């Protein structure tokens, strides 16, 4: 791999990269001590960093005839490793390639893994300069911008998603967040002062109050860090809405990664990718099938009759040898496209198997890479068309893609969303292609690029729509895999605080990497804190201690101010995604925390001999068949759904927690009625025990009840085909406008009622405080 780095980079970077991409992985998803060398993509060869002279710079390609995909042989055959022949060992020099080549364009086509030279970026970007029509905005103005074919449709890429009065309210989010944080800190300080005063007066220890305030402080820490990040939204985001026009476009290899999905789901994505409003001689669609489905291969090969720029590839997987999942599949594709007669495109794009792109996807994303020579990657949000009404499991990701990612983009730290992204090949080459040994290769890839001084962009437009997991187990597996991958990446990158891999990161980029990894780890403490309220109440201790009525008045007033300020802050912050979406996300953090905490403990704390294993959540026992809980015709009966979710999917923990908490509330309340001598004493006892505003136990138990309520009354969804509009001639399908939006259902109404009642209780307690 000496050829990966230019002469000026080899000596200083080889040792660091060798240490970073550590070898020695013995089992998939178990040994994640370091990213593997990404050159072992086909399980038949493995290169490591070696000393030696850098490869000489390749000569500039000679002008040749235009690329015509239709002239190429369409049957893809994997190389024969046993004979030492095949594409991997007989790569044709670019200068000698025939007419089937990208080289007719002004874009210097590069292989996935050639020698990386520092001048490549500048040279390739100079060749792209004629594509730019005008400066997109002052922030994108460059001295090399010339007339060409990039149109600027709007000053903001998200102008059609949310606008008007919502933008004015969102403008106040940083100020509301600052005020909310300040008031909450004052409230906690007052709580501690009152506990100390009460102990000095009563000459006793209020252990329950100390435990309660300690839990409040512990839970406050991640919220405080997140608030600090949210306050950075004060920096306005000015990414415009751009479109690449005309036919003089860069060449792109579009990878559709799949592994065992239904053929029709994959084919719909392939049809959408082929239906791009983009010159067909400038892009290819390559289906990377890690499941090696013969039926999918046959269907794709049949489509190539009318789509000469479509290819099917399936890598060989040697039993017992790690294949590195999606990252390995992508790296395999990067390697193989260099061996096609046309060579590799200058840009690479990727789509998940179920993500149907809109027709202007490539023309919308590519301009953001063309206007900035250091822009490595641009990605749109992942949106979904099969999320059920109320989205009971919070599967939509709307809060992340509509609130968090735009803030990250404004600060120059946009994450790769995993699908729909377009990436510059030079940037991939500099980090050694997609890092292996990670369950979150998208986050790792964008983080490594930022660490090398590249930029990433988030294009806030609805450009792709996919499907969420349709069963409870699939959802758990997906989300716990994301959490483990994020934490694992953070460990390898030293939480983005130091190291050669993050050397060129800005403060905001380092803070972002540290924050979101820490928030995932914080599920351990959040899970432990859930037990605080029921334990204290069963312990017959009060949650709030005070020395006199004046202190109680101040505590209630401070709690009232904190609660209402928090409601205002939530409303303003959630606006881009929708208020109910934000509330779903808050509940999701609570009920998912035991699953994520369990997987983190198994992955990073427990040794192997005690059951430690780096993997996503796996159900216990054996499932006889799928629950099909969202299909009203084939779903299993209530008893089976409850048995599977409660026992196989650990829902019994949630069930037990809810009932223990409710029993604790009942016992504590009964005790208040039994020992209190009058109405005032009874009300104060209830307030300072279970019903301290904003009635936290109510929010916790309704959130933890989610798995049980889902098992009892799962949402019903129509067949996937009913959510699509399909062209009868071409077969191209896109989601209907209705399916792109999450309907307001009964569960959302119930939770809103519960949240409103908690706020009303807070207001009533505040008013009553003036009468005692």
XYZ file of C-alpha atoms in Angstrom:
772
model
C 0.000 0.000 0.000
C 2.960 2.318 -0.318
C 1.351 3.626 -3.449
C -1.645 4.940 -1.493
C 0.248 7.982 -0.205
C 2.178 10.656 -2.020
C 5.866 11.206 -1.325
C 5.168 14.031 1.047
C 2.689 11.993 3.096
C 4.175 8.523 3.299
C 6.750 8.912 6.036
C 4.500 10.833 8.409
C 1.294 8.909 7.868
C 2.195 5.258 7.293
C 2.918 4.394 10.908
C -0.196 6.135 12.148
C -2.384 4.432 9.560
C -0.829 1.043 10.243
C -1.622 1.463 13.928
C -5.107 2.705 13.119
C -6.155 0.003 10.712
C -4.977 -2.756 13.069
C -4.993 -6.340 11.846
C -6.068 -9.372 13.835
C -9.833 -9.545 13.523
C -10.866 -13.087 14.341
C -14.638 -12.965 14.170
C -17.162 -10.631 12.575
C -18.576 -8.047 15.006
C -16.455 -9.346 17.866
C -12.950 -7.972 17.542
C -13.302 -4.277 16.797
C -10.079 -3.056 18.323
C -9.199 -1.227 15.138
C -10.385 -0.743 11.590
C -9.095 -3.370 9.212
C -7.122 -2.507 6.125
C -9.830 -1.859 3.564
C -7.897 -3.527 0.765
C -9.079 -6.964 1.875
C -12.348 -6.412 0.111
C -12.685 -9.625 -1.840
C -11.348 -12.073 0.725
C -8.678 -13.241 -1.674
C -5.859 -10.802 -1.080
C -4.703 -8.512 1.679
C -2.281 -5.663 1.331
C -0.680 -3.884 4.282
C 1.280 -0.672 4.499
C 4.867 -1.332 3.487
C 7.936 0.763 3.076
C 8.992 1.539 -0.413
C 9.066 4.257 -3.001
C 5.858 5.885 -4.061
C 4.495 4.994 -7.444
C 5.125 7.543 -10.168
C 2.329 9.830 -11.225
C 0.312 8.435 -14.096
C 0.478 10.161 -17.391
C -2.489 12.272 -18.416
C -4.952 10.216 -20.434
C -5.127 10.824 -24.136
C -8.383 12.087 -25.585
C -10.479 9.193 -26.797
C -13.925 8.656 -28.194
C -16.966 9.244 -25.954
C -18.029 6.653 -23.407
C -20.933 4.525 -24.571
C -22.171 2.013 -21.991
C -24.273 0.253 -24.565
C -21.176 -0.952 -26.393
C -19.837 -2.830 -23.399
C -20.262 -6.499 -22.642
C -23.078 -6.656 -20.128
C -22.501 -10.055 -18.555
C -20.373 -9.496 -15.470
C -18.040 -12.358 -14.565
C -16.049 -12.369 -11.325
C -12.298 -12.768 -11.711
C -10.792 -16.232 -11.453
C -8.566 -16.052 -8.381
C -7.366 -19.610 -8.601
C -5.535 -19.124 -11.903
C -4.114 -15.750 -11.013
C -5.960 -14.167 -13.922
C -8.896 -11.849 -14.108
C -9.498 -8.151 -13.675
C -7.616 -7.962 -10.425
C -4.377 -8.994 -12.086
C -4.826 -7.695 -15.611
C -5.809 -4.078 -15.210
C -5.563 -2.232 -18.510
C -3.712 1.100 -18.383
C -6.019 4.033 -18.828
C -3.972 5.390 -21.687
C -4.614 2.239 -23.729
C -8.343 1.851 -23.075
C -10.659 1.743 -25.992
C -13.697 3.843 -26.823
C -15.737 2.525 -23.892
C -14.279 4.978 -21.442
C -15.192 7.952 -19.306
C -12.056 9.693 -20.589
C -13.822 11.665 -23.284
C -15.004 14.082 -20.646
C -12.797 16.725 -18.987
C -12.821 14.607 -15.822
C -9.686 12.681 -14.989
C -11.137 9.233 -14.275
C -9.379 7.539 -11.369
C -9.236 4.046 -10.065
C -10.478 3.268 -6.596
C -7.010 2.648 -5.273
C -4.336 4.310 -7.381
C -1.429 6.327 -6.099
C -2.792 9.326 -4.212
C -1.076 12.581 -5.168
C -1.524 15.879 -3.468
C -1.950 17.680 -6.803
C -4.799 15.409 -7.940
C -7.508 17.376 -6.159
C -6.425 20.672 -7.630
C -6.041 19.268 -11.156
C -9.388 17.485 -11.146
C -11.136 20.517 -9.743
C -9.693 22.775 -12.429
C -11.193 20.395 -14.974
C -14.594 20.819 -13.293
C -14.469 24.608 -13.157
C -16.375 25.116 -16.439
C -19.393 23.344 -14.913
C -20.116 26.155 -12.492
C -22.505 28.796 -13.727
C -22.358 31.286 -10.902
C -21.528 31.678 -7.264
C -24.156 29.890 -5.226
C -23.805 32.347 -2.353
C -21.037 34.515 -0.891
C -19.922 31.545 1.145
C -19.464 29.477 -1.997
C -17.879 32.215 -4.123
C -14.567 31.058 -5.593
C -12.164 32.889 -7.837
C -12.188 29.995 -10.307
C -15.965 30.077 -10.833
C -16.827 30.536 -14.491
C -19.975 30.364 -16.574
C -21.231 26.859 -17.053
C -24.200 24.734 -16.020
C -24.987 24.947 -12.298
C -28.235 26.731 -11.524
C -29.132 28.267 -8.174
C -32.814 27.716 -7.458
C -33.060 29.167 -3.975
C -30.968 30.708 -1.244
C -31.835 27.772 1.033
C -31.988 24.097 0.156
C -34.778 23.508 2.697
C -36.954 26.435 1.592
C -39.796 24.137 0.567
C -39.611 21.939 3.668
C -40.317 24.562 6.305
C -40.742 28.298 6.009
C -42.664 31.363 7.154
C -43.402 31.898 10.840
C -41.644 28.657 11.754
C -38.282 30.141 10.759
C -38.886 33.186 12.925
C -39.622 31.034 15.971
C -36.693 28.716 15.310
C -34.438 31.775 15.226
C -35.002 32.138 18.980
C -33.976 28.527 19.740
C -30.402 29.362 20.871
C -31.660 32.084 23.206
C -34.422 29.882 24.624
C -31.919 27.067 25.096
C -29.539 29.372 26.930
C -32.361 30.610 29.169
C -33.607 27.076 29.807
C -30.119 25.907 30.778
C -29.540 28.848 33.112
C -32.894 28.422 34.874
C -32.389 24.682 35.309
C -28.946 25.190 36.862
C -30.424 27.705 39.295
C -33.205 25.246 40.109
C -30.722 22.469 40.905
C -28.648 24.834 43.025
C -31.795 25.779 44.968
C -32.668 22.082 45.414
C -29.251 21.359 46.928
C -29.436 24.415 49.198
C -32.866 23.408 50.484
C -31.745 19.830 51.213
C -28.804 21.097 53.254
C -31.065 23.531 55.108
C -33.606 20.787 55.841
C -30.884 18.480 57.193
C -29.483 21.210 59.436
C -32.935 21.919 60.823
C -34.121 18.323 61.275
C -30.715 16.875 62.184
C -31.339 13.950 59.862
C -30.235 12.811 56.459
C -32.664 13.166 53.529
C -31.179 10.322 51.506
C -34.118 10.072 49.109
C -33.884 13.746 48.184
C -30.129 13.440 47.612
C -30.610 10.437 45.347
C -33.331 12.241 43.395
C -31.284 15.395 42.865
C -28.230 13.292 41.957
C -30.245 11.568 39.255
C -31.492 14.947 38.007
C -27.905 16.181 37.767
C -26.762 13.009 36.036
C -29.527 13.236 33.457
C -28.834 16.960 33.077
C -25.230 16.464 31.897
C -26.010 15.064 28.424
C -28.895 17.515 28.104
C -26.543 20.354 28.987
C -24.012 19.207 26.394
C -26.756 18.882 23.817
C -28.059 22.331 24.727
C -24.593 23.764 24.170
C -24.606 22.168 20.740
C -28.127 23.440 20.014
C -27.107 26.972 20.926
C -24.674 26.798 18.042
C -27.724 26.950 15.773
C -27.256 30.683 16.143
C -24.811 30.299 13.277
C -27.074 30.587 10.280
C -26.966 27.839 7.701
C -26.746 29.184 4.171
C -26.549 26.158 1.931
C -28.427 26.981 -1.289
C -30.583 24.803 -3.471
C -28.524 23.978 -6.560
C -29.091 21.993 -9.738
C -26.604 20.695 -12.265
C -28.003 21.413 -15.729
C -27.030 20.394 -19.235
C -25.377 17.192 -20.416
C -21.748 18.070 -19.681
C -21.763 16.249 -16.350
C -19.141 14.362 -14.324
C -19.105 10.590 -14.392
C -20.636 8.774 -11.437
C -20.701 5.154 -10.297
C -23.955 4.537 -8.388
C -23.736 1.543 -6.036
C -26.925 -0.157 -4.856
C -25.905 -2.306 -1.874
C -28.130 -5.222 -0.927
C -27.943 -8.421 1.093
C -30.995 -10.641 1.261
C -33.704 -8.015 0.743
C -36.744 -8.872 -1.342
C -36.007 -8.698 -5.047
C -38.851 -6.272 -5.758
C -37.587 -3.857 -3.116
C -34.107 -3.851 -4.644
C -35.418 -3.613 -8.202
C -37.531 -0.589 -7.349
C -34.386 1.135 -6.089
C -32.506 0.097 -9.221
C -35.271 1.415 -11.472
C -35.265 4.714 -9.600
C -31.486 4.957 -9.904
C -31.648 4.298 -13.659
C -34.458 6.823 -14.082
C -32.232 9.723 -13.080
C -32.490 12.965 -15.008
C -28.838 12.568 -15.897
C -27.007 11.686 -19.134
C -26.944 7.889 -19.366
C -23.417 7.920 -20.748
C -22.209 9.703 -17.609
C -23.350 7.327 -14.899
C -23.561 3.615 -14.201
C -25.704 1.710 -11.729
C -23.933 -1.238 -10.122
C -25.933 -3.667 -7.987
C -23.604 -4.975 -5.265
C -25.397 -8.087 -4.060
C -23.834 -9.458 -0.888
C -26.583 -12.079 -0.706
C -25.671 -13.501 -4.116
C -29.307 -14.029 -5.073
C -29.682 -15.915 -8.336
C -33.179 -14.531 -8.888
C -31.973 -10.965 -8.369
C -29.064 -11.541 -10.735
C -31.422 -12.849 -13.404
C -33.774 -9.902 -12.982
C -30.946 -7.358 -13.174
C -29.438 -9.034 -16.240
C -32.839 -8.928 -17.888
C -33.077 -5.193 -17.180
C -29.726 -4.573 -18.859
C -31.374 -5.145 -22.250
C -32.943 -1.696 -21.943
C -30.408 -0.288 -19.476
C -26.875 -0.683 -20.870
C -25.402 1.258 -17.939
C -26.582 -1.336 -15.375
C -24.314 -4.002 -13.866
C -24.681 -6.812 -11.353
C -21.767 -7.813 -9.109
C -21.517 -10.324 -6.276
C -18.251 -10.873 -4.494
C -16.885 -14.241 -3.462
C -17.065 -14.876 0.280
C -14.570 -17.379 1.567
C -15.987 -19.261 4.601
C -14.230 -18.377 7.812
C -12.713 -15.199 6.417
C -14.187 -11.841 7.497
C -16.120 -10.098 4.750
C -16.769 -6.827 6.646
C -20.410 -6.460 5.678
C -21.472 -3.267 3.907
C -18.036 -1.602 4.036
C -16.436 -4.649 2.446
C -19.141 -4.756 -0.191
C -18.603 -1.092 -1.086
C -14.828 -1.506 -1.242
C -15.306 -4.490 -3.514
C -17.364 -2.326 -5.837
C -14.737 0.419 -5.769
C -12.126 -2.106 -6.806
C -14.140 -3.739 -9.558
C -15.339 -0.610 -11.372
C -11.708 0.304 -12.062
C -11.449 -2.892 -14.080
C -14.474 -2.277 -16.255
C -13.634 -1.096 -19.778
C -14.759 2.414 -18.852
C -12.643 2.646 -15.721
C -13.906 4.316 -12.570
C -16.074 7.400 -12.468
C -14.757 10.462 -10.718
C -17.570 10.359 -8.164
C -19.147 7.467 -6.341
C -22.728 7.422 -5.075
C -24.443 4.832 -2.896
C -28.023 3.821 -2.255
C -29.352 1.356 0.283
C -31.361 -1.494 -1.177
C -34.696 0.064 -0.204
C -33.951 3.759 -0.860
C -35.741 4.966 -3.987
C -34.086 8.163 -5.244
C -36.013 11.053 -6.694
C -35.385 11.809 -10.359
C -33.218 14.873 -9.664
C -31.130 13.223 -6.924
C -27.761 13.345 -8.702
C -28.333 16.801 -10.169
C -29.242 18.124 -6.707
C -26.334 16.640 -4.732
C -23.404 16.874 -7.147
C -23.245 20.696 -7.420
C -22.302 20.970 -3.757
C -19.216 18.916 -4.523
C -18.408 20.819 -7.699
C -18.389 24.316 -6.198
C -15.837 23.467 -3.515
C -12.605 21.570 -4.252
C -12.352 20.395 -0.637
C -15.920 19.077 -0.409
C -15.500 15.325 -0.033
C -19.050 14.146 0.507
C -22.594 15.438 0.220
C -25.634 13.569 1.449
C -29.402 14.112 1.624
C -31.680 12.989 4.469
C -32.987 9.460 4.771
C -36.766 9.704 4.555
C -39.332 6.908 4.625
C -42.654 6.122 3.027
C -43.897 3.192 5.163
C -43.809 4.716 8.657
C -47.162 3.958 10.350
C -49.453 6.549 11.852
C -48.011 8.121 15.029
C -44.743 6.275 14.301
C -44.993 4.385 17.635
C -41.366 3.166 17.596
C -39.939 6.540 16.470
C -38.450 5.034 13.318
C -38.684 8.089 11.098
C -35.394 9.805 12.110
C -37.133 13.120 11.400
C -35.612 14.936 14.380
C -32.102 13.937 13.362
C -32.443 14.712 9.660
C -34.434 17.935 10.055
C -32.888 19.437 13.202
C -29.575 17.865 14.194
C -27.985 17.373 10.770
C -28.684 20.938 9.544
C -27.037 22.317 12.701
C -24.087 19.996 12.162
C -23.883 21.099 8.553
C -23.827 24.771 9.530
C -20.838 24.024 11.748
C -19.045 21.971 9.097
C -19.532 18.557 10.655
C -22.306 16.897 8.610
C -22.406 13.141 9.060
C -22.811 10.730 6.179
C -26.379 9.482 6.443
C -25.530 6.081 4.946
C -27.580 6.268 1.743
C -28.038 8.699 -1.102
C -24.631 10.294 -0.608
C -22.178 11.235 -3.355
C -18.481 11.150 -2.533
C -15.342 12.414 -4.245
C -13.011 9.571 -5.114
C -9.867 11.452 -4.088
C -11.201 11.846 -0.563
C -12.033 8.151 -0.312
C -8.575 7.236 -1.528
C -6.908 9.462 1.029
C -8.593 7.650 3.913
C -8.020 4.229 2.333
C -11.603 3.719 1.116
C -14.390 2.698 3.504
C -12.995 1.704 6.923
C -13.532 -1.921 7.828
C -14.308 -3.402 11.213
C -17.038 -0.877 12.034
C -20.789 -1.332 12.336
C -21.218 2.328 11.318
C -19.034 2.704 8.252
C -20.920 5.841 7.182
C -20.133 7.763 10.387
C -16.557 6.478 10.381
C -16.042 7.501 6.740
C -17.251 11.081 7.129
C -15.344 11.477 10.414
C -12.082 10.281 8.867
C -12.574 12.674 5.967
C -13.062 15.593 8.337
C -9.941 14.510 10.191
C -7.966 14.780 6.943
C -9.152 18.330 6.317
C -11.926 17.545 3.855
C -15.432 18.992 4.114
C -18.807 17.288 4.206
C -22.172 18.747 3.233
C -25.758 17.998 4.122
C -28.275 18.707 1.356
C -31.560 19.280 3.153
C -33.902 18.226 0.353
C -36.283 15.240 0.101
C -34.285 13.304 -2.500
C -34.736 9.664 -1.403
C -37.389 7.603 0.346
C -36.964 4.153 1.832
C -38.600 1.733 4.234
C -38.309 1.355 7.987
C -38.094 -2.148 9.499
C -41.591 -3.588 9.552
C -41.126 -5.686 12.664
C -40.134 -4.976 16.248
C -37.067 -7.228 16.180
C -35.719 -5.648 13.010
C -36.044 -2.201 14.562
C -34.119 -3.245 17.682
C -31.350 -4.808 15.642
C -30.988 -1.732 13.438
C -30.867 0.835 16.224
C -28.571 -1.103 18.562
C -26.210 -1.701 15.635
C -26.097 2.047 15.006
C -25.387 2.768 18.663
C -22.612 0.177 18.914
C -21.084 1.387 15.663
C -21.060 4.997 16.859
C -19.453 4.131 20.195
C -16.954 1.792 18.562
C -15.957 4.478 16.057
C -15.560 6.961 18.906
C -13.239 4.618 20.804
C -11.081 4.072 17.745
C -10.902 7.793 17.040
C -10.259 8.635 20.728
C -13.602 10.442 20.870
C -12.244 12.879 18.264
C -10.135 14.606 20.931
C -6.616 13.784 19.733
C -4.689 11.646 17.282
C -3.484 11.815 13.709
C -6.839 10.660 12.348
C -8.582 13.813 13.635
C -5.613 16.163 13.454
C -7.237 18.662 11.060
C -10.646 18.771 12.766
C -12.070 22.067 13.996
C -13.329 22.560 17.556
C -16.953 22.136 16.461
C -16.125 18.893 14.658
C -14.288 17.490 17.667
C -17.060 18.550 20.020
C -19.671 16.905 17.791
C -17.770 13.621 17.658
C -17.313 13.641 21.424
C -20.903 14.649 22.159
C -22.794 12.048 20.152
C -20.552 9.201 21.234
C -20.949 10.278 24.848
C -24.731 10.463 24.490
C -24.766 6.839 23.330
C -22.672 5.793 26.316
C -24.923 7.803 28.591
C -27.719 5.306 28.077
C -25.990 3.275 30.800
C -26.590 5.992 33.377
C -30.020 6.791 31.980
C -31.061 3.155 32.382
C -29.797 3.103 35.965
C -31.578 6.376 36.740
C -34.935 4.915 35.705
C -35.014 2.949 38.948
C -34.555 6.030 41.152
C -38.191 7.126 41.494
C -39.761 3.707 42.287
C -36.941 2.841 44.701
C -37.234 6.139 46.586
C -41.030 5.844 46.809
C -40.935 2.238 47.982
C -38.250 3.368 50.433
C -40.923 5.727 51.780
C -38.711 8.748 51.267
C -39.725 12.101 49.866
C -38.268 13.298 46.598
C -37.954 16.933 47.674
C -36.630 18.237 51.019
C -36.994 21.768 52.411
C -36.654 23.563 55.731
C -39.755 25.815 55.720
C -42.716 26.901 53.611
C -40.780 29.761 52.012
C -38.237 27.324 50.630
C -41.047 25.094 49.333
C -42.588 28.120 47.602
C -39.310 28.959 45.874
C -38.784 25.345 44.859
C -42.243 25.164 43.291
C -41.769 28.483 41.505
C -38.372 27.429 40.179
C -39.794 24.100 39.047
C -42.672 25.891 37.311
C -40.289 28.252 35.489
C -38.040 25.366 34.456
C -40.926 23.263 33.153
C -42.537 26.011 31.091
C -39.202 27.216 29.745
C -38.406 23.648 28.732
C -41.755 23.363 26.934
C -41.080 26.581 24.992
C -37.568 25.457 24.148
C -38.819 22.079 22.910
C -41.500 23.700 20.778
C -39.016 26.023 19.061
C -36.334 23.356 18.630
C -38.703 20.719 17.245
C -40.269 23.017 14.635
C -38.231 21.891 11.590
C -39.155 18.244 12.231
C -42.548 18.801 13.796
C -43.491 19.070 17.457
C -44.843 15.530 17.758
C -41.732 14.113 16.115
C -39.578 15.642 18.815
C -41.772 14.236 21.559
C -41.571 10.773 20.003
C -37.795 11.084 20.056
C -37.793 11.932 23.762
C -39.891 8.887 24.606
C -37.760 6.734 22.319
C -34.606 7.599 24.283
C -36.223 6.270 27.446
C -37.711 2.969 26.296
C -34.769 2.106 24.011
C -32.119 2.864 26.628
C -32.221 -0.629 28.273
C -31.622 -2.319 24.903
C -28.758 -0.016 23.945
C -27.235 -0.192 27.433
C -27.342 -3.997 27.383
C -25.602 -4.151 24.006
C -22.952 -1.625 25.095
C -22.236 -3.646 28.244
C -21.897 -6.839 26.218
C -19.783 -5.183 23.542
C -17.373 -3.024 25.530
C -17.468 -4.072 29.198
C -18.084 -7.790 29.642
C -15.226 -10.155 28.749
C -15.990 -12.900 26.260
C -16.047 -15.593 28.913
C -18.917 -13.726 30.617
C -20.911 -13.364 27.430
C -19.254 -10.287 25.975
C -19.775 -10.005 22.243
C -19.894 -7.053 19.901
C -23.210 -7.421 18.149
C -26.566 -5.833 17.719
C -29.490 -6.916 19.891
C -30.438 -10.544 19.370
C -33.644 -12.132 20.649
C -33.422 -14.963 23.109
C -34.978 -18.322 22.415
C -36.255 -19.453 19.061
C -38.911 -17.644 17.054
C -41.223 -19.995 15.261
C -42.152 -17.476 12.571
C -42.302 -13.775 11.924
C -44.916 -11.820 13.820
C -46.005 -9.833 10.738
C -47.445 -7.459 13.276
C -48.225 -4.671 10.781
C -50.096 -6.848 8.316
C -53.732 -7.124 9.464
C -54.188 -10.274 7.378
C -51.196 -12.337 8.510
C -50.204 -10.956 11.914
C -49.868 -13.455 14.737
C -52.473 -13.446 17.489
C -52.262 -11.355 20.649
C -50.898 -14.162 22.817
C -48.021 -14.908 20.432
C -47.155 -11.226 20.020
C -47.048 -10.696 23.771
C -45.002 -13.851 24.343
C -42.416 -12.962 21.731
C -42.018 -9.277 22.625
C -42.135 -9.791 26.386
C -39.828 -12.806 26.568
C -37.795 -13.007 23.383
C -37.385 -9.243 22.983
C -36.922 -8.354 26.668
C -40.213 -6.468 26.882
C -40.797 -8.139 30.235
C -38.351 -5.659 31.760
C -40.498 -2.759 30.570
C -43.660 -4.474 31.766
C -42.237 -5.111 35.237
C -40.781 -1.635 35.551
C -44.088 0.050 34.748
C -46.035 -2.002 37.280
C -43.434 -1.641 40.023
C -43.417 2.129 39.498
C -47.212 2.359 39.587
C -47.312 0.231 42.754
C -44.730 2.520 44.328
C -46.817 5.580 43.430
C -49.949 4.013 44.899
C -48.204 3.019 48.152
C -46.626 6.445 48.518
C -49.929 8.213 47.851
C -51.830 5.974 50.291
C -49.246 6.771 52.940
C -49.788 10.502 52.367
C -53.533 10.133 52.950
C -52.920 7.918 55.984
C -50.401 10.044 57.903
C -51.520 13.563 56.921
C -53.831 15.415 59.288
C -55.488 17.824 56.861
C -56.054 18.808 53.245
C -52.993 21.064 53.063
C -50.676 18.474 54.577
C -52.020 15.779 52.223
C -51.522 17.920 49.115
C -47.996 18.937 50.160
C -47.127 15.317 50.909
C -48.355 14.233 47.470
C -46.437 17.059 45.778
C -43.152 16.352 47.539
C -43.370 12.611 46.974
C -44.786 11.065 43.782
C -46.393 14.101 42.159
C -43.566 16.610 42.105
C -44.035 18.687 38.919
C -43.976 17.868 36.103
C -45.037 14.400 37.339
C -41.942 12.701 35.953
C -43.108 9.167 36.701
C -46.043 9.595 34.294
C -43.767 10.389 31.363
C -41.438 7.526 32.271
C -44.095 4.820 32.604
C -45.937 5.830 29.427
C -42.634 5.781 27.549
C -41.503 2.414 28.975
C -44.906 0.955 28.144
C -44.211 1.355 24.398
C -43.115 -2.253 23.687
C -46.141 -3.637 25.523
C -48.622 -1.323 23.841
C -47.023 -2.130 20.493
C -47.514 -5.858 21.126
C -51.143 -5.373 22.172
C -52.152 -2.958 19.412
C -49.591 -2.843 16.578
C -50.186 -0.377 13.745
C -51.637 -1.676 10.514
C -49.994 -0.854 7.203
C -51.215 -1.541 3.666
C -49.093 -3.583 1.230
C -45.983 -1.754 0.025
C -47.342 -1.493 -3.494
C -50.267 0.594 -2.225
C -47.787 3.188 -0.946
C -46.233 3.652 -4.394
C -47.188 5.237 -7.673
C -45.830 3.039 -10.457
C -45.394 3.913 -14.109
C -47.125 1.067 -15.999
C -44.718 1.354 -18.951
C -41.331 1.660 -17.271
C -42.128 0.042 -13.921
C -40.501 2.970 -12.118
C -42.156 3.525 -8.739
C -42.077 6.473 -6.359
C -43.862 6.922 -3.013
C -47.200 8.700 -3.014
C -47.373 12.142 -1.440
C -49.532 10.733 1.345
C -47.102 7.942 2.198
C -44.248 10.444 2.546
C -45.952 12.009 5.558
C -46.522 10.419 8.954
C -50.199 10.513 9.798
C -51.397 11.828 13.155
C -52.811 8.804 14.966
C -54.460 7.888 18.216
C -51.215 7.182 20.043
C -49.874 10.659 19.258
C -53.114 12.137 20.594
C -52.841 10.075 23.793
C -49.273 11.132 24.484
C -50.129 14.759 23.798
C -52.981 14.504 26.306
C -50.610 13.008 28.878
C -48.025 15.734 28.267
C -50.685 18.426 28.511
C -51.991 17.012 31.807
C -48.469 17.054 33.269
C -48.121 20.710 32.273
C -51.545 21.524 33.751
C -50.563 19.845 37.045
C -47.424 21.992 37.119
C -49.484 25.147 36.613
C -52.048 24.132 39.275
C -49.320 23.396 41.824
C -47.772 26.788 41.052
C -51.115 28.554 41.584
C -51.852 26.593 44.769
C -48.459 27.544 46.203
C -49.762 31.084 46.748
C -52.452 29.786 49.125
C -50.300 27.987 51.703
